[in-house]
PDB file of C-alpha atoms in Angstrom:
ATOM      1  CA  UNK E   1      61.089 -65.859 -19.114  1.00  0.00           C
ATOM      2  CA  UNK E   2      62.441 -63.824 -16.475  1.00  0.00           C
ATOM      3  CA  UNK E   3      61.828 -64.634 -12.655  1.00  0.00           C
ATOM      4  CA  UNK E   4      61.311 -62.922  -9.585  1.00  0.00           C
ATOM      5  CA  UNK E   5      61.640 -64.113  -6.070  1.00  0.00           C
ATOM      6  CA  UNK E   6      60.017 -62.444  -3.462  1.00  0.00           C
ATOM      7  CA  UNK E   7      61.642 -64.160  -0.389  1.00  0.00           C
ATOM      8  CA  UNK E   8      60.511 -63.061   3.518  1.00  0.00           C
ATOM      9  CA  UNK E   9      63.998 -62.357   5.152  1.00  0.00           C
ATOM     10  CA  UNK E  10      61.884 -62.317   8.911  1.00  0.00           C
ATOM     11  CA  UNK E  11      61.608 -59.653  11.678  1.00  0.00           C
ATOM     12  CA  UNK E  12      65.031 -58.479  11.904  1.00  0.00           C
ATOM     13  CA  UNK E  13      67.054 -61.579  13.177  1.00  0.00           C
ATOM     14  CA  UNK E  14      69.762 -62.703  10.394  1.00  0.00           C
ATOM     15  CA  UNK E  15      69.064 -65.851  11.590  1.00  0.00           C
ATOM     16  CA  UNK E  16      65.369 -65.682  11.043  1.00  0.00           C
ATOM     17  CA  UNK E  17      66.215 -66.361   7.407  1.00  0.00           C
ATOM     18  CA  UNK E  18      65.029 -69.839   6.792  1.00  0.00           C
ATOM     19  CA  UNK E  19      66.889 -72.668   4.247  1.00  0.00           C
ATOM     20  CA  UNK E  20      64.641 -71.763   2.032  1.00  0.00           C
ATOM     21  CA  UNK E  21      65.537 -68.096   1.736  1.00  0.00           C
ATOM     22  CA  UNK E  22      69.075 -68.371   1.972  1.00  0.00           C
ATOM     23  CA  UNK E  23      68.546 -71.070  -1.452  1.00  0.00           C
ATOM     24  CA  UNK E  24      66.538 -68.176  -3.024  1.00  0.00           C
ATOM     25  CA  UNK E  25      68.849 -65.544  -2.169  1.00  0.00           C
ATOM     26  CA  UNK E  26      72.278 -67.886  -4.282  1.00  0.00           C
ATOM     27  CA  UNK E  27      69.293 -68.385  -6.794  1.00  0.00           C
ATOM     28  CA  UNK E  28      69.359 -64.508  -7.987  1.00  0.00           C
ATOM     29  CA  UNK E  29      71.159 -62.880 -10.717  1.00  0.00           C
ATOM     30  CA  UNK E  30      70.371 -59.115  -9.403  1.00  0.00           C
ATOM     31  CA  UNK E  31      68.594 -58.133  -6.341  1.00  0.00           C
ATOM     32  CA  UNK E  32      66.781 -54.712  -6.065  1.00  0.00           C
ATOM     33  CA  UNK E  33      66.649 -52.322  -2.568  1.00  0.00           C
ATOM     34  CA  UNK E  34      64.240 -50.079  -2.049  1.00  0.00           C
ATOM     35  CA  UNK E  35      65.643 -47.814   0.477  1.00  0.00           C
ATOM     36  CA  UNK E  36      63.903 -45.769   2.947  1.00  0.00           C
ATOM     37  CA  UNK E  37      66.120 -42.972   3.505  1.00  0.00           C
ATOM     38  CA  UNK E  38      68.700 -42.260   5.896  1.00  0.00           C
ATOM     39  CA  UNK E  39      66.305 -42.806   9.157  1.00  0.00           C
ATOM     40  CA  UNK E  40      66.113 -46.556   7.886  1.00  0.00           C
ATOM     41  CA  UNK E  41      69.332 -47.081   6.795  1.00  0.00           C
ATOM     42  CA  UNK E  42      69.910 -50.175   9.362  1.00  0.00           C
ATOM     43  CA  UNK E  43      66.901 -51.611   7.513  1.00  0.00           C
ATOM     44  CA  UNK E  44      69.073 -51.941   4.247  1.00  0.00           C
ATOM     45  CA  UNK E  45      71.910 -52.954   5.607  1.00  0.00           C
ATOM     46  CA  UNK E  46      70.483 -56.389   7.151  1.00  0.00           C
ATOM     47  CA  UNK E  47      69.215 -56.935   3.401  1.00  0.00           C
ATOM     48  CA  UNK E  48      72.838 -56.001   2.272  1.00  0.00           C
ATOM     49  CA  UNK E  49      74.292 -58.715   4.803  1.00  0.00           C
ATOM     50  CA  UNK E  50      72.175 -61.197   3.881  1.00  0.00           C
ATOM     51  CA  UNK E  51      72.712 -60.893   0.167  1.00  0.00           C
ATOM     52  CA  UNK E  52      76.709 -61.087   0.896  1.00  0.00           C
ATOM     53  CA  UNK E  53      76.205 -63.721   2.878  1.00  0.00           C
ATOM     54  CA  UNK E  54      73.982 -65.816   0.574  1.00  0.00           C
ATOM     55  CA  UNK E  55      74.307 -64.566  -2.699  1.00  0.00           C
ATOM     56  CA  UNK E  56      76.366 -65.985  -5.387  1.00  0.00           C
ATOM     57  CA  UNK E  57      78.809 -64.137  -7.573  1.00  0.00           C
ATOM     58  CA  UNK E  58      78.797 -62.097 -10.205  1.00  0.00           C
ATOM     59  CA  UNK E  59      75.453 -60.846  -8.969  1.00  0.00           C
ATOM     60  CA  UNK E  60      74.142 -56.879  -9.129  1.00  0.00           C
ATOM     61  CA  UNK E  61      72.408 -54.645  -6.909  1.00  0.00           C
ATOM     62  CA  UNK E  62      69.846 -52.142  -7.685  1.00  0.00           C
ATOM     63  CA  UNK E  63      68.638 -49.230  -5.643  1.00  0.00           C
ATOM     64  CA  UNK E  64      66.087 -46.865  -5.468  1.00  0.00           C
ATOM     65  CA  UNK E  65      64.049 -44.691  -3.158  1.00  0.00           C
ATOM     66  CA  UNK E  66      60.742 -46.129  -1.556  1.00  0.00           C
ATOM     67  CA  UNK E  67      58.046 -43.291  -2.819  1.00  0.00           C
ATOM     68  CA  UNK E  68      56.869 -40.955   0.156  1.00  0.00           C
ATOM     69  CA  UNK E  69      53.546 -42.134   1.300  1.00  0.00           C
ATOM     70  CA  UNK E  70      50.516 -38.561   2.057  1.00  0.00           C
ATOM     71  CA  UNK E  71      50.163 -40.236   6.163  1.00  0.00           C
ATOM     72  CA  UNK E  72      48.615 -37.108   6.393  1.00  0.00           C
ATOM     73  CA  UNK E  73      45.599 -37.494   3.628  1.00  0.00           C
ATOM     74  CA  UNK E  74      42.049 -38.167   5.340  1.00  0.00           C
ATOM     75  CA  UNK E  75      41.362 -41.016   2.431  1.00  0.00           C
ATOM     76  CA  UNK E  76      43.804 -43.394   3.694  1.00  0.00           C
ATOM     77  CA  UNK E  77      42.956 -46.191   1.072  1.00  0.00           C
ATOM     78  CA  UNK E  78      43.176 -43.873  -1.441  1.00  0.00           C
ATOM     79  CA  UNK E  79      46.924 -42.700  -0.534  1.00  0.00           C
ATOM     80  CA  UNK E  80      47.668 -46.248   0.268  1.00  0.00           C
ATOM     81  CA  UNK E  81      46.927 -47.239  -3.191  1.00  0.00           C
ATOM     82  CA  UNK E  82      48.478 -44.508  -5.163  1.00  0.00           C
ATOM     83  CA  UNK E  83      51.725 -45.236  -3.167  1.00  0.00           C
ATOM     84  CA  UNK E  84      51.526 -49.244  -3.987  1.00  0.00           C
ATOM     85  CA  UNK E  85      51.145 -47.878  -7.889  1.00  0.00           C
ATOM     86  CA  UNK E  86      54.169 -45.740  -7.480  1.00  0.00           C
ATOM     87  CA  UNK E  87      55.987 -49.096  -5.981  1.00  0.00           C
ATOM     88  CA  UNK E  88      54.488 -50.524  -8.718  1.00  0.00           C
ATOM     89  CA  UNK E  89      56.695 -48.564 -11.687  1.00  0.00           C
ATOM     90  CA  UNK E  90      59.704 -49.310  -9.745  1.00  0.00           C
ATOM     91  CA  UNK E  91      59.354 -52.877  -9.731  1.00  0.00           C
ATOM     92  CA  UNK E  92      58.910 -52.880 -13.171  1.00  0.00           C
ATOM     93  CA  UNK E  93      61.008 -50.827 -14.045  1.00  0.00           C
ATOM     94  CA  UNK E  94      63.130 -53.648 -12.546  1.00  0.00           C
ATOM     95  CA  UNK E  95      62.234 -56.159 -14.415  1.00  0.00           C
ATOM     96  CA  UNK E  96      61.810 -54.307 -17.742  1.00  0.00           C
ATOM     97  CA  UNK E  97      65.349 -52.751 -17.602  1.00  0.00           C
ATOM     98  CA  UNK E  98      67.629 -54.804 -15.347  1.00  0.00           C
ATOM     99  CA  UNK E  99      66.718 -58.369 -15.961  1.00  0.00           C
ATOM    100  CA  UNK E 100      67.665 -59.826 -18.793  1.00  0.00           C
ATOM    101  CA  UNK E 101      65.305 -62.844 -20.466  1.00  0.00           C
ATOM    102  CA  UNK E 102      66.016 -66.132 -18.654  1.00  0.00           C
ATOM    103  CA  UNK E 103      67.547 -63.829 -15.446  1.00  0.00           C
ATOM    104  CA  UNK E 104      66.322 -64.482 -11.674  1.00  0.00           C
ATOM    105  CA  UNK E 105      65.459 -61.011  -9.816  1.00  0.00           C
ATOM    106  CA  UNK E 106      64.659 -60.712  -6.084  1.00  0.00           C
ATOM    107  CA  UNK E 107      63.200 -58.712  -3.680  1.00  0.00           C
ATOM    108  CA  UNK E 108      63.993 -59.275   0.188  1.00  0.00           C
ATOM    109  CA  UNK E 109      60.528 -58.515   2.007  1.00  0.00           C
ATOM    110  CA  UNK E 110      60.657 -57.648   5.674  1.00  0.00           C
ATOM    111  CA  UNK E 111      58.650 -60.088   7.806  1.00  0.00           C
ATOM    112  CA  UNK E 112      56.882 -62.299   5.643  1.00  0.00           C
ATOM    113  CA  UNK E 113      55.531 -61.428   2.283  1.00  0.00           C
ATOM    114  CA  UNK E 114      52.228 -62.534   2.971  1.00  0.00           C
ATOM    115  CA  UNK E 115      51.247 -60.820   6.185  1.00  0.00           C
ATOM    116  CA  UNK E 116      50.670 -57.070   5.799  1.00  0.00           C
ATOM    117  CA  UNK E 117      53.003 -55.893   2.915  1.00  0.00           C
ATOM    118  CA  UNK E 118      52.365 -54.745  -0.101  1.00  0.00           C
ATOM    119  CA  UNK E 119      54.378 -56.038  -2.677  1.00  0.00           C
ATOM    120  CA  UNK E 120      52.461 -59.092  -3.785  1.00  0.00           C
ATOM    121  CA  UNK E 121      49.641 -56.249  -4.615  1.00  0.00           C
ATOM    122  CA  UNK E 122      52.048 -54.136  -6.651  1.00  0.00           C
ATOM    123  CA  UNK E 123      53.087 -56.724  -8.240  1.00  0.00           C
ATOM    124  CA  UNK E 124      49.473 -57.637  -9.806  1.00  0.00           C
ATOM    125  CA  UNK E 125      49.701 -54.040 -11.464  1.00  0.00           C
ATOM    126  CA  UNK E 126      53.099 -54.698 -13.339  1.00  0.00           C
ATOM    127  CA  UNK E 127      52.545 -54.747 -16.973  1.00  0.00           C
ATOM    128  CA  UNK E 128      55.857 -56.949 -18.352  1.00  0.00           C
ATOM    129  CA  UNK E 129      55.683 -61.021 -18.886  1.00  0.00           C
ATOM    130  CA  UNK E 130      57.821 -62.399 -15.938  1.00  0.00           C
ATOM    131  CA  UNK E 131      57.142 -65.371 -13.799  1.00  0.00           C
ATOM    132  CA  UNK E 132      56.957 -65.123  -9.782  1.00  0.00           C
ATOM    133  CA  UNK E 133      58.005 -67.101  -6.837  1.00  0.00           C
ATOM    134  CA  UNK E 134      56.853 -66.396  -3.226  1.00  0.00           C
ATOM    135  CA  UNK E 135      59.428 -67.324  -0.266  1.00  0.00           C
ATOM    136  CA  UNK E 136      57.814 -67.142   3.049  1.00  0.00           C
ATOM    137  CA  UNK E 137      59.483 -65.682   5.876  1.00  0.00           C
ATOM    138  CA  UNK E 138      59.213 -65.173   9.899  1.00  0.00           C
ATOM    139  CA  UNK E 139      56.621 -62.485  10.580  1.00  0.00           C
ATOM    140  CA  UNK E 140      56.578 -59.802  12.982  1.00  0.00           C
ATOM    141  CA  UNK E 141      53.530 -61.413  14.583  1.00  0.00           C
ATOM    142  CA  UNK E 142      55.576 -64.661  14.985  1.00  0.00           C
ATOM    143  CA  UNK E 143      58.476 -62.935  16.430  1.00  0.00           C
ATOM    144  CA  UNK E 144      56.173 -61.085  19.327  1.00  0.00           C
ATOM    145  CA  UNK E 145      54.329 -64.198  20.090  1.00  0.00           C
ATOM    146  CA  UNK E 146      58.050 -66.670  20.463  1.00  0.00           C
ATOM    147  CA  UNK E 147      59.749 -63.392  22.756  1.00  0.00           C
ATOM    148  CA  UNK E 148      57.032 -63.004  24.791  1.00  0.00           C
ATOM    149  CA  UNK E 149      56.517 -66.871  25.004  1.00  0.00           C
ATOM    150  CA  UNK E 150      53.132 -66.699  24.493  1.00  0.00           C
ATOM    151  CA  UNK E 151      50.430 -68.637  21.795  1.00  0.00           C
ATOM    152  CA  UNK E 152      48.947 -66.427  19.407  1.00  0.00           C
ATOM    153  CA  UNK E 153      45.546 -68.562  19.881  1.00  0.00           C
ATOM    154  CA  UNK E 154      43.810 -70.146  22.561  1.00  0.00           C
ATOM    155  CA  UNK E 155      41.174 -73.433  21.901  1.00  0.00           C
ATOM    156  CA  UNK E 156      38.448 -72.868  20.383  1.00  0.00           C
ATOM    157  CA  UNK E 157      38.800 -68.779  20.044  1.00  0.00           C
ATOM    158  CA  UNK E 158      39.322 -66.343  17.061  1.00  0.00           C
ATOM    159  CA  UNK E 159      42.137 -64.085  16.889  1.00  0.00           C
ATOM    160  CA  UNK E 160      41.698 -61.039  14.812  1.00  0.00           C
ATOM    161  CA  UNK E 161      44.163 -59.364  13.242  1.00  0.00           C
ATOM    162  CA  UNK E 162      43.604 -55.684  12.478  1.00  0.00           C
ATOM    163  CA  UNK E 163      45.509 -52.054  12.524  1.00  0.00           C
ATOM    164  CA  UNK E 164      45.320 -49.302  15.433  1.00  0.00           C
ATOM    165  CA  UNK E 165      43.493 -47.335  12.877  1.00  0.00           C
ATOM    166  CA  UNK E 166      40.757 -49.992  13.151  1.00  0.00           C
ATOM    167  CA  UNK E 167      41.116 -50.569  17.003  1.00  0.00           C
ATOM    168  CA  UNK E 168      40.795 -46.834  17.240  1.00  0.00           C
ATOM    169  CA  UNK E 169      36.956 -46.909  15.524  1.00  0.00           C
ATOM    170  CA  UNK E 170      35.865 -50.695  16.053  1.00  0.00           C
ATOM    171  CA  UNK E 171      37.109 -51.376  19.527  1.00  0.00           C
ATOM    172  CA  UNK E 172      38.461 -54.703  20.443  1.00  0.00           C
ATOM    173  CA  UNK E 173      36.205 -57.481  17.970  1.00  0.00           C
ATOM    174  CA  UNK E 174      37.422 -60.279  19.720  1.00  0.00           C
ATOM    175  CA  UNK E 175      38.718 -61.618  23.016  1.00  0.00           C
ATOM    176  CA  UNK E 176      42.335 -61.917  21.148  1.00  0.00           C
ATOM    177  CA  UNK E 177      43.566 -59.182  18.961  1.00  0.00           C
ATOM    178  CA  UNK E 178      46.948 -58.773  17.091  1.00  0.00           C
ATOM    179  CA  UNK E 179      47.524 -55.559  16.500  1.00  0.00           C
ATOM    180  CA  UNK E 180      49.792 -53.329  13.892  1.00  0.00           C
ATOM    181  CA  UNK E 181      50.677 -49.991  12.808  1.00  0.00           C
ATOM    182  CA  UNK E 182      49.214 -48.156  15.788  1.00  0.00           C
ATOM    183  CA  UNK E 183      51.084 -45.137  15.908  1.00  0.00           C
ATOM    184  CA  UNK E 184      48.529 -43.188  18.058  1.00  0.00           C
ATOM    185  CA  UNK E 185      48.371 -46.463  20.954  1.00  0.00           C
ATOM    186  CA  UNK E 186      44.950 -46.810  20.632  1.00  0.00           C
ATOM    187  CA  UNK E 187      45.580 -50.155  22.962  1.00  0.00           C
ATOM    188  CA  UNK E 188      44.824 -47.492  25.910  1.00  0.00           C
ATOM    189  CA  UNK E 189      41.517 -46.999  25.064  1.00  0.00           C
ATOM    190  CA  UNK E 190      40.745 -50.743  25.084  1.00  0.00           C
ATOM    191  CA  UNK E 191      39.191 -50.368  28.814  1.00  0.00           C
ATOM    192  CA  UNK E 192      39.882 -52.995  31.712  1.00  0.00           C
ATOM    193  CA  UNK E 193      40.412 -56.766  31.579  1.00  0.00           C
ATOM    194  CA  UNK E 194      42.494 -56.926  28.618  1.00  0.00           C
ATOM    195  CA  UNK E 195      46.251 -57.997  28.983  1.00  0.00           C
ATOM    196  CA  UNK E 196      48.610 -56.673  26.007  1.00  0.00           C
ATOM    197  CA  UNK E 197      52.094 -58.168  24.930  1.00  0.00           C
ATOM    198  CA  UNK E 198      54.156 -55.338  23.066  1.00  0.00           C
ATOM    199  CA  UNK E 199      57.389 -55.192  20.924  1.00  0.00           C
ATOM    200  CA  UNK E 200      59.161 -53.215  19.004  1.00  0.00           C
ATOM    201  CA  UNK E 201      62.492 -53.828  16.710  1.00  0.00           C
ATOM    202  CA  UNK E 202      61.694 -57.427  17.043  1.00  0.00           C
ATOM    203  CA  UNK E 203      64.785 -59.632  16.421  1.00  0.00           C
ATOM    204  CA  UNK E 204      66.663 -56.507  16.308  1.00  0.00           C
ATOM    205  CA  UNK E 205      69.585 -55.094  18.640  1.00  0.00           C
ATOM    206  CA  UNK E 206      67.087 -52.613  19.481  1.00  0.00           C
ATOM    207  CA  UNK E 207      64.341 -54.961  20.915  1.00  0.00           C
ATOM    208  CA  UNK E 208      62.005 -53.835  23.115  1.00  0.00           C
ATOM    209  CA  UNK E 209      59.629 -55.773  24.923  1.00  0.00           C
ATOM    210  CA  UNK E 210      56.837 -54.895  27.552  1.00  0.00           C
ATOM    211  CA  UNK E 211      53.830 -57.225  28.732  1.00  0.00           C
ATOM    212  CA  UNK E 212      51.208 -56.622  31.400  1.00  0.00           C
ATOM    213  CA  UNK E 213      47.833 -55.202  32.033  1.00  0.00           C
ATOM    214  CA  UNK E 214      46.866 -52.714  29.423  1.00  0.00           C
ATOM    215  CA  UNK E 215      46.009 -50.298  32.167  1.00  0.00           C
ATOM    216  CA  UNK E 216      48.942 -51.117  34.134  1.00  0.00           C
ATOM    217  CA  UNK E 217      51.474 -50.849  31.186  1.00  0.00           C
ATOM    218  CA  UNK E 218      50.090 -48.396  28.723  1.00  0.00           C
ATOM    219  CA  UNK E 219      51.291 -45.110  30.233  1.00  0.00           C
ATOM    220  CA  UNK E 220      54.876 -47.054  29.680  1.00  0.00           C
ATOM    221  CA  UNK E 221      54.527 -48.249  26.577  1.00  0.00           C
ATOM    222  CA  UNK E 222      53.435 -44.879  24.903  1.00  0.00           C
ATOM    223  CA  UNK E 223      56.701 -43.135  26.709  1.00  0.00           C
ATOM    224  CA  UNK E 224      59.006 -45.824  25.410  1.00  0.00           C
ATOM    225  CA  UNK E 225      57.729 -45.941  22.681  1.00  0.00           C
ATOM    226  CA  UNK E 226      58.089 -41.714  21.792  1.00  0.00           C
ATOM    227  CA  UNK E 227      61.491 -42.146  23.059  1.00  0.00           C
ATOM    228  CA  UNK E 228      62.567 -45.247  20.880  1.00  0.00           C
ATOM    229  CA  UNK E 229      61.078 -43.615  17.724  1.00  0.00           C
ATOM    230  CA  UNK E 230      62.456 -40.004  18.408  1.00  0.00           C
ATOM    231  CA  UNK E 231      66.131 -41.464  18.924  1.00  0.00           C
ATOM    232  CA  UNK E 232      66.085 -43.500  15.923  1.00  0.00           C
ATOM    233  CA  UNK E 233      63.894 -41.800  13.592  1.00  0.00           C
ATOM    234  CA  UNK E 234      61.195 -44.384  13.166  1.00  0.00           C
ATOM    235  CA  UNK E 235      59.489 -47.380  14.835  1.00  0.00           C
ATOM    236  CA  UNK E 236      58.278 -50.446  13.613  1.00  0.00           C
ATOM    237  CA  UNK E 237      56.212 -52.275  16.402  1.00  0.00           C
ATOM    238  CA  UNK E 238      52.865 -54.581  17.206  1.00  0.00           C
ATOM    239  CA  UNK E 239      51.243 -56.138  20.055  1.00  0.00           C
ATOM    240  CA  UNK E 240      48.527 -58.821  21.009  1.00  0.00           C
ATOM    241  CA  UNK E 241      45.750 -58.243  23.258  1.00  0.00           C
ATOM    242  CA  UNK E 242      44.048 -60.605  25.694  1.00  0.00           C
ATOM    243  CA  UNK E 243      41.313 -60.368  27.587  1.00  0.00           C
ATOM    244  CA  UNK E 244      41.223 -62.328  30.350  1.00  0.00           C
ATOM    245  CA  UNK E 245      38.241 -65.033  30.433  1.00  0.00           C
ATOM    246  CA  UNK E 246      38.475 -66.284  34.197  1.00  0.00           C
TER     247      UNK E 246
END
């Protein structure tokens, strides 16, 4: 039957590929890139580097575009979903056409496959017969908490783990809150007592990291943050909040 490995290549480090990975990545007969454009071209090329520095020869490399996602639409599920189905035909298109029976694909997931991405979900709406194997891999929300040398929990407490979208409308649900994908920084709205640990382009050359009182640091966060995004074309950041319980 033919395989697929989906195998979390971490944050943005090289080295935050684990054994594990780098055993998955030699395991693969043909490895497929979806590419983000130009703007995210550095995004790519890690997965490039890794794959020559892992893979094992002869082995082939597929491309193809990552569908454009409607940010714009007011049912965000709705576009969410319809761009996961459009995912969808290119994985299998994948497997159908490039893999031959008995041959090992692979797909190098940023962060870790399991912690907001979407290809385990597209890959529940592929109709071919292949078997799957899921690599875990250092997650953003890992990253943020080891640079800013912090614990993502404290004794006894919840942590909830949400989107800015969600912040934005439901306020802070807990006394510890991971946040991601909050383009609009709803973290300033968050009111006093609440301290917030911010990166961006974790394990990246382009790391950025800022940590203080939310109403303190926001004003400085939103500026870098405009900046970073408008010189490189796009962001990918997250942040924990803590309210302070002295």
């Amino acid at each position: 039957m033919k395989r697929l490995l989906i195998i979390g290549i971490g944050a943005g480090d090289p080295d935050h590929l684990t054994l594990q990975g780098a055993k998955a990545i030699g395991a693969a007969d043909a490895f497929l890139l979806v590419g983000k454009g130009e703007a995210k071209d550095d995004l790519t090329g890690l997965r490039r580097d890794l794959i020559s520095a892992h893979g094992r020869e002869p082995y082939r490399v597929v491309e193809a575009r990552d569908p454009e996602r409607d940010r714009t639409a007011s049912a965000y599920t709705a576009a969410v979903e319809d761009w996961r189905s459009r995912r969808a035909e290119i994985y299998e298109s994948f497997v159908r056409d490039e893999l031959a029976e008995g041959e090992t694909g692979a797909l190098l997931v940023w962060g870790d496959p399991g912690v907001y991405d979407s290809t385990l979900a597209a890959l529940d709406e592929i109709d071919a017969e292949f078997d799957y194997e899921v690599i875990p891999g250092i997650s953003s929300i890992s990253a943020l908490t080891a640079r800013h040398r912090v614990g993502l929990t404290r004794v006894g407490r919840p942590v909830h783990v949400t989107t800015g979208r969600r912040l934005a409308t439901e306020g802070t649900t807990a006394d510890d809150v991971l946040v991601m994908l909050d383009a609009a920084c709803a973290f300033a709205e968050v009111g006093d007592g609440f301290h917030i640990y911010w990166g961006a382009y974790l394990g990246t050359p382009d790391e950025i990291l800022i940590e203080g009182p939310v109403a303190e640091v926001a004003d400085q966060i939103r500026a870098t943050r405009a900046e970073a995004r408008a010189r490189k074309g796009w962001i990918m950041d997250t942040y924990l909040l803590r309210r302070s319980l002295s």
